[in-house]
PDB file of C-alpha atoms in Angstrom:
ATOM      1  CA  MET F   1     192.453  85.412 114.883  1.00  0.00           C
ATOM      2  CA  SER F   2     194.008  85.150 117.894  1.00  0.00           C
ATOM      3  CA  HIS F   3     193.926  82.499 119.933  1.00  0.00           C
ATOM      4  CA  ALA F   4     190.543  83.293 122.442  1.00  0.00           C
ATOM      5  CA  GLU F   5     190.566  86.524 120.865  1.00  0.00           C
ATOM      6  CA  ALA F   6     187.499  89.324 122.395  1.00  0.00           C
ATOM      7  CA  ILE F   7     185.258  90.036 119.433  1.00  0.00           C
ATOM      8  CA  HIS F   8     181.284  90.838 119.182  1.00  0.00           C
ATOM      9  CA  VAL F   9     178.938  88.490 118.703  1.00  0.00           C
ATOM     10  CA  ALA F  10     177.961  90.603 114.902  1.00  0.00           C
ATOM     11  CA  GLU F  11     181.554  89.169 114.384  1.00  0.00           C
ATOM     12  CA  ALA F  12     181.144  86.238 114.832  1.00  0.00           C
ATOM     13  CA  ILE F  13     178.435  85.173 112.858  1.00  0.00           C
ATOM     14  CA  ALA F  14     180.440  87.499 110.067  1.00  0.00           C
ATOM     15  CA  THR F  15     183.887  85.083 110.621  1.00  0.00           C
ATOM     16  CA  THR F  16     184.674  82.202 107.824  1.00  0.00           C
ATOM     17  CA  GLN F  17     187.580  81.038 109.812  1.00  0.00           C
ATOM     18  CA  PRO F  18     186.961  78.036 110.844  1.00  0.00           C
ATOM     19  CA  SER F  19     187.552  76.286 114.681  1.00  0.00           C
ATOM     20  CA  SER F  20     188.699  80.972 115.983  1.00  0.00           C
ATOM     21  CA  SER F  21     188.880  80.571 119.426  1.00  0.00           C
ATOM     22  CA  VAL F  22     186.985  83.484 120.775  1.00  0.00           C
ATOM     23  CA  ARG F  23     185.536  85.356 123.704  1.00  0.00           C
ATOM     24  CA  LEU F  24     181.920  86.761 124.220  1.00  0.00           C
ATOM     25  CA  VAL F  25     180.120  89.062 126.012  1.00  0.00           C
ATOM     26  CA  GLY F  26     176.981  88.861 125.972  1.00  0.00           C
ATOM     27  CA  THR F  27     173.021  87.490 126.741  1.00  0.00           C
ATOM     28  CA  LEU F  28     172.096  84.355 127.266  1.00  0.00           C
ATOM     29  CA  LYS F  29     168.648  83.542 124.766  1.00  0.00           C
ATOM     30  CA  HIS F  30     167.141  80.477 124.179  1.00  0.00           C
ATOM     31  CA  LEU F  31     168.100  78.257 126.946  1.00  0.00           C
ATOM     32  CA  ASN F  32     167.972  74.271 126.384  1.00  0.00           C
ATOM     33  CA  ARG F  33     169.264  72.356 129.644  1.00  0.00           C
ATOM     34  CA  ALA F  34     168.370  69.069 128.079  1.00  0.00           C
ATOM     35  CA  ALA F  35     169.970  69.896 125.063  1.00  0.00           C
ATOM     36  CA  ALA F  36     172.446  72.398 126.070  1.00  0.00           C
ATOM     37  CA  THR F  37     172.094  74.996 123.609  1.00  0.00           C
ATOM     38  CA  ALA F  38     171.331  78.177 124.194  1.00  0.00           C
ATOM     39  CA  ASP F  39     171.807  81.393 122.154  1.00  0.00           C
ATOM     40  CA  LEU F  40     174.125  84.430 122.607  1.00  0.00           C
ATOM     41  CA  MET F  41     172.537  87.524 121.706  1.00  0.00           C
ATOM     42  CA  PRO F  42     174.989  90.828 121.199  1.00  0.00           C
ATOM     43  CA  THR F  43     174.877  93.069 124.450  1.00  0.00           C
ATOM     44  CA  PRO F  44     174.050  96.023 124.651  1.00  0.00           C
ATOM     45  CA  PRO F  45     172.117  95.390 121.567  1.00  0.00           C
ATOM     46  CA  THR F  46     172.874  96.392 118.684  1.00  0.00           C
ATOM     47  CA  PRO F  47     170.442  99.263 115.918  1.00  0.00           C
ATOM     48  CA  ALA F  48     169.067  96.071 114.056  1.00  0.00           C
ATOM     49  CA  THR F  49     168.631  94.098 117.230  1.00  0.00           C
ATOM     50  CA  LEU F  50     166.606  96.748 118.021  1.00  0.00           C
ATOM     51  CA  ALA F  51     164.999  98.479 115.366  1.00  0.00           C
ATOM     52  CA  ALA F  52     164.275  94.276 114.198  1.00  0.00           C
ATOM     53  CA  ARG F  53     160.432  94.133 114.720  1.00  0.00           C
ATOM     54  CA  ASP F  54     159.874  90.731 114.775  1.00  0.00           C
ATOM     55  CA  ALA F  55     161.577  87.688 116.639  1.00  0.00           C
ATOM     56  CA  ALA F  56     163.155  85.721 113.468  1.00  0.00           C
ATOM     57  CA  SER F  57     165.061  89.398 113.039  1.00  0.00           C
ATOM     58  CA  VAL F  58     165.936  89.327 116.757  1.00  0.00           C
ATOM     59  CA  ASP F  59     166.952  85.545 116.339  1.00  0.00           C
ATOM     60  CA  ALA F  60     168.916  86.398 112.942  1.00  0.00           C
ATOM     61  CA  ALA F  61     171.580  88.857 114.756  1.00  0.00           C
ATOM     62  CA  ALA F  62     172.370  85.246 117.994  1.00  0.00           C
ATOM     63  CA  LEU F  63     174.803  82.759 117.659  1.00  0.00           C
ATOM     64  CA  ARG F  64     174.102  79.498 118.043  1.00  0.00           C
ATOM     65  CA  LEU F  65     175.956  77.960 121.457  1.00  0.00           C
ATOM     66  CA  ASP F  66     176.587  73.831 122.366  1.00  0.00           C
ATOM     67  CA  LEU F  67     176.983  74.417 126.015  1.00  0.00           C
ATOM     68  CA  THR F  68     177.700  70.966 126.601  1.00  0.00           C
ATOM     69  CA  HIS F  69     180.699  70.835 128.211  1.00  0.00           C
ATOM     70  CA  VAL F  70     179.988  73.818 130.313  1.00  0.00           C
ATOM     71  CA  LEU F  71     176.065  73.003 132.266  1.00  0.00           C
ATOM     72  CA  ALA F  72     177.721  70.843 135.407  1.00  0.00           C
ATOM     73  CA  ASP F  73     178.220  73.441 137.296  1.00  0.00           C
ATOM     74  CA  THR F  74     175.380  76.892 136.073  1.00  0.00           C
ATOM     75  CA  GLY F  75     172.771  75.677 138.437  1.00  0.00           C
ATOM     76  CA  TRP F  76     173.236  80.825 137.779  1.00  0.00           C
ATOM     77  CA  LEU F  77     172.492  80.120 134.599  1.00  0.00           C
ATOM     78  CA  ALA F  78     168.921  81.000 133.011  1.00  0.00           C
ATOM     79  CA  ASN F  79     167.717  83.171 129.953  1.00  0.00           C
ATOM     80  CA  GLY F  80     167.924  87.133 130.105  1.00  0.00           C
ATOM     81  CA  GLU F  81     171.982  85.836 131.790  1.00  0.00           C
ATOM     82  CA  LEU F  82     174.965  88.819 131.293  1.00  0.00           C
ATOM     83  CA  VAL F  83     177.742  85.800 130.743  1.00  0.00           C
ATOM     84  CA  MET F  84     181.515  85.675 128.879  1.00  0.00           C
ATOM     85  CA  LEU F  85     182.083  82.312 126.823  1.00  0.00           C
ATOM     86  CA  ILE F  86     185.269  81.423 125.522  1.00  0.00           C
ATOM     87  CA  GLY F  87     185.469  78.950 123.075  1.00  0.00           C
ATOM     88  CA  GLU F  88     186.016  77.541 119.486  1.00  0.00           C
ATOM     89  CA  LEU F  89     183.549  79.170 116.556  1.00  0.00           C
ATOM     90  CA  VAL F  90     182.859  75.680 114.806  1.00  0.00           C
ATOM     91  CA  ARG F  91     180.488  75.792 111.467  1.00  0.00           C
ATOM     92  CA  HIS F  92     179.098  72.227 110.735  1.00  0.00           C
ATOM     93  CA  ALA F  93     177.098  71.089 107.350  1.00  0.00           C
ATOM     94  CA  ASP F  94     173.622  70.266 109.775  1.00  0.00           C
ATOM     95  CA  ASP F  95     173.664  74.462 110.697  1.00  0.00           C
ATOM     96  CA  ALA F  96     171.498  76.872 108.415  1.00  0.00           C
ATOM     97  CA  PRO F  97     173.949  77.773 106.161  1.00  0.00           C
ATOM     98  CA  GLY F  98     176.576  79.985 106.560  1.00  0.00           C
ATOM     99  CA  ALA F  99     175.764  79.925 111.152  1.00  0.00           C
ATOM    100  CA  PRO F 100     178.418  79.753 112.619  1.00  0.00           C
ATOM    101  CA  LEU F 101     178.176  77.233 116.201  1.00  0.00           C
ATOM    102  CA  LEU F 102     180.026  78.628 119.211  1.00  0.00           C
ATOM    103  CA  ARG F 103     181.376  75.586 121.612  1.00  0.00           C
ATOM    104  CA  ALA F 104     181.767  76.736 125.056  1.00  0.00           C
ATOM    105  CA  ARG F 105     184.610  75.335 126.832  1.00  0.00           C
ATOM    106  CA  ILE F 106     184.341  78.381 130.055  1.00  0.00           C
ATOM    107  CA  LEU F 107     181.066  79.858 130.861  1.00  0.00           C
ATOM    108  CA  ARG F 108     180.633  82.955 133.565  1.00  0.00           C
ATOM    109  CA  SER F 109     178.743  85.247 134.344  1.00  0.00           C
ATOM    110  CA  VAL F 110     179.316  89.260 133.841  1.00  0.00           C
ATOM    111  CA  ARG F 111     176.589  90.080 135.728  1.00  0.00           C
ATOM    112  CA  GLY F 112     177.246  93.960 136.677  1.00  0.00           C
ATOM    113  CA  LEU F 113     179.460  94.320 133.980  1.00  0.00           C
ATOM    114  CA  ASP F 114     179.545  97.844 132.920  1.00  0.00           C
ATOM    115  CA  VAL F 115     179.135  97.124 128.659  1.00  0.00           C
ATOM    116  CA  GLU F 116     180.025 100.109 127.527  1.00  0.00           C
ATOM    117  CA  LEU F 117     183.552  99.943 129.243  1.00  0.00           C
ATOM    118  CA  TYR F 118     183.725  96.616 128.051  1.00  0.00           C
ATOM    119  CA  GLY F 119     183.712  96.981 124.544  1.00  0.00           C
ATOM    120  CA  ARG F 120     186.577 100.450 124.806  1.00  0.00           C
ATOM    121  CA  CYS F 121     187.983  98.483 126.612  1.00  0.00           C
ATOM    122  CA  VAL F 122     188.535  96.057 123.115  1.00  0.00           C
ATOM    123  CA  ALA F 123     188.339  99.017 120.726  1.00  0.00           C
ATOM    124  CA  ALA F 124     191.663  99.470 122.445  1.00  0.00           C
ATOM    125  CA  ARG F 125     193.478  96.055 122.622  1.00  0.00           C
ATOM    126  CA  ARG F 126     192.485  96.100 118.943  1.00  0.00           C
ATOM    127  CA  GLU F 127     194.640  99.453 117.872  1.00  0.00           C
ATOM    128  CA  LEU F 128     197.191  98.284 120.518  1.00  0.00           C
ATOM    129  CA  LEU F 129     197.811  95.019 118.328  1.00  0.00           C
ATOM    130  CA  ARG F 130     197.478  96.583 115.242  1.00  0.00           C
ATOM    131  CA  ALA F 131     199.988  99.351 116.304  1.00  0.00           C
ATOM    132  CA  PHE F 132     202.387  95.737 117.110  1.00  0.00           C
ATOM    133  CA  GLN F 133     202.028  94.226 114.197  1.00  0.00           C
ATOM    134  CA  GLU F 134     202.620  98.159 111.640  1.00  0.00           C
ATOM    135  CA  GLY F 135     205.721  97.636 113.596  1.00  0.00           C
ATOM    136  CA  GLY F 136     205.403 101.648 114.145  1.00  0.00           C
ATOM    137  CA  LEU F 137     204.317 101.209 117.946  1.00  0.00           C
ATOM    138  CA  THR F 138     207.149 103.250 119.642  1.00  0.00           C
ATOM    139  CA  SER F 139     207.272 104.899 123.039  1.00  0.00           C
ATOM    140  CA  GLU F 140     206.087 108.533 121.927  1.00  0.00           C
ATOM    141  CA  ASN F 141     203.043 106.944 120.243  1.00  0.00           C
ATOM    142  CA  GLY F 142     202.255 104.255 122.472  1.00  0.00           C
ATOM    143  CA  LEU F 143     202.003 106.935 125.095  1.00  0.00           C
ATOM    144  CA  ALA F 144     199.737 108.654 122.661  1.00  0.00           C
ATOM    145  CA  LEU F 145     197.450 105.961 122.498  1.00  0.00           C
ATOM    146  CA  ARG F 146     197.398 105.474 126.468  1.00  0.00           C
ATOM    147  CA  SER F 147     196.456 109.385 126.062  1.00  0.00           C
ATOM    148  CA  ALA F 148     193.138 108.437 124.415  1.00  0.00           C
ATOM    149  CA  GLY F 149     192.623 104.864 125.995  1.00  0.00           C
ATOM    150  CA  ALA F 150     192.461 106.856 128.607  1.00  0.00           C
ATOM    151  CA  GLN F 151     190.158 110.068 128.149  1.00  0.00           C
ATOM    152  CA  GLY F 152     187.557 107.582 125.765  1.00  0.00           C
ATOM    153  CA  VAL F 153     188.586 107.571 122.157  1.00  0.00           C
TER     154      VAL F 153
END
């Protein structure tokens, strides 16, 4: 992953890269100011989240957050708030097996964000970066990528 790469919550949970710097958008759940922790739920909800019939299934789709370094200026912060975070994904021996933790460096409200459009922008950026990495980006296919993005493809 690149520095502060925009990824989805499910990708963050599945990553095996230690100390990955990521940017995530999601909905806060289980905010605990005393412990400086919370869970980040995928936004929009994934089909798995929507289909979950019990709290354990829904919680499995959440990413655990360490908010120690960002809680000082967050009187506005509450459960259900749509937020964007930048931080490092880390794994600790005392976490559940394979469970990552996001150590937040930056936290802000993105209430009103068009999450569908944001998701399409993340996908378009990935496609552009993939084309650059493969060395196949030319003015011709670059224009095709821009055109496809403008059409919502």
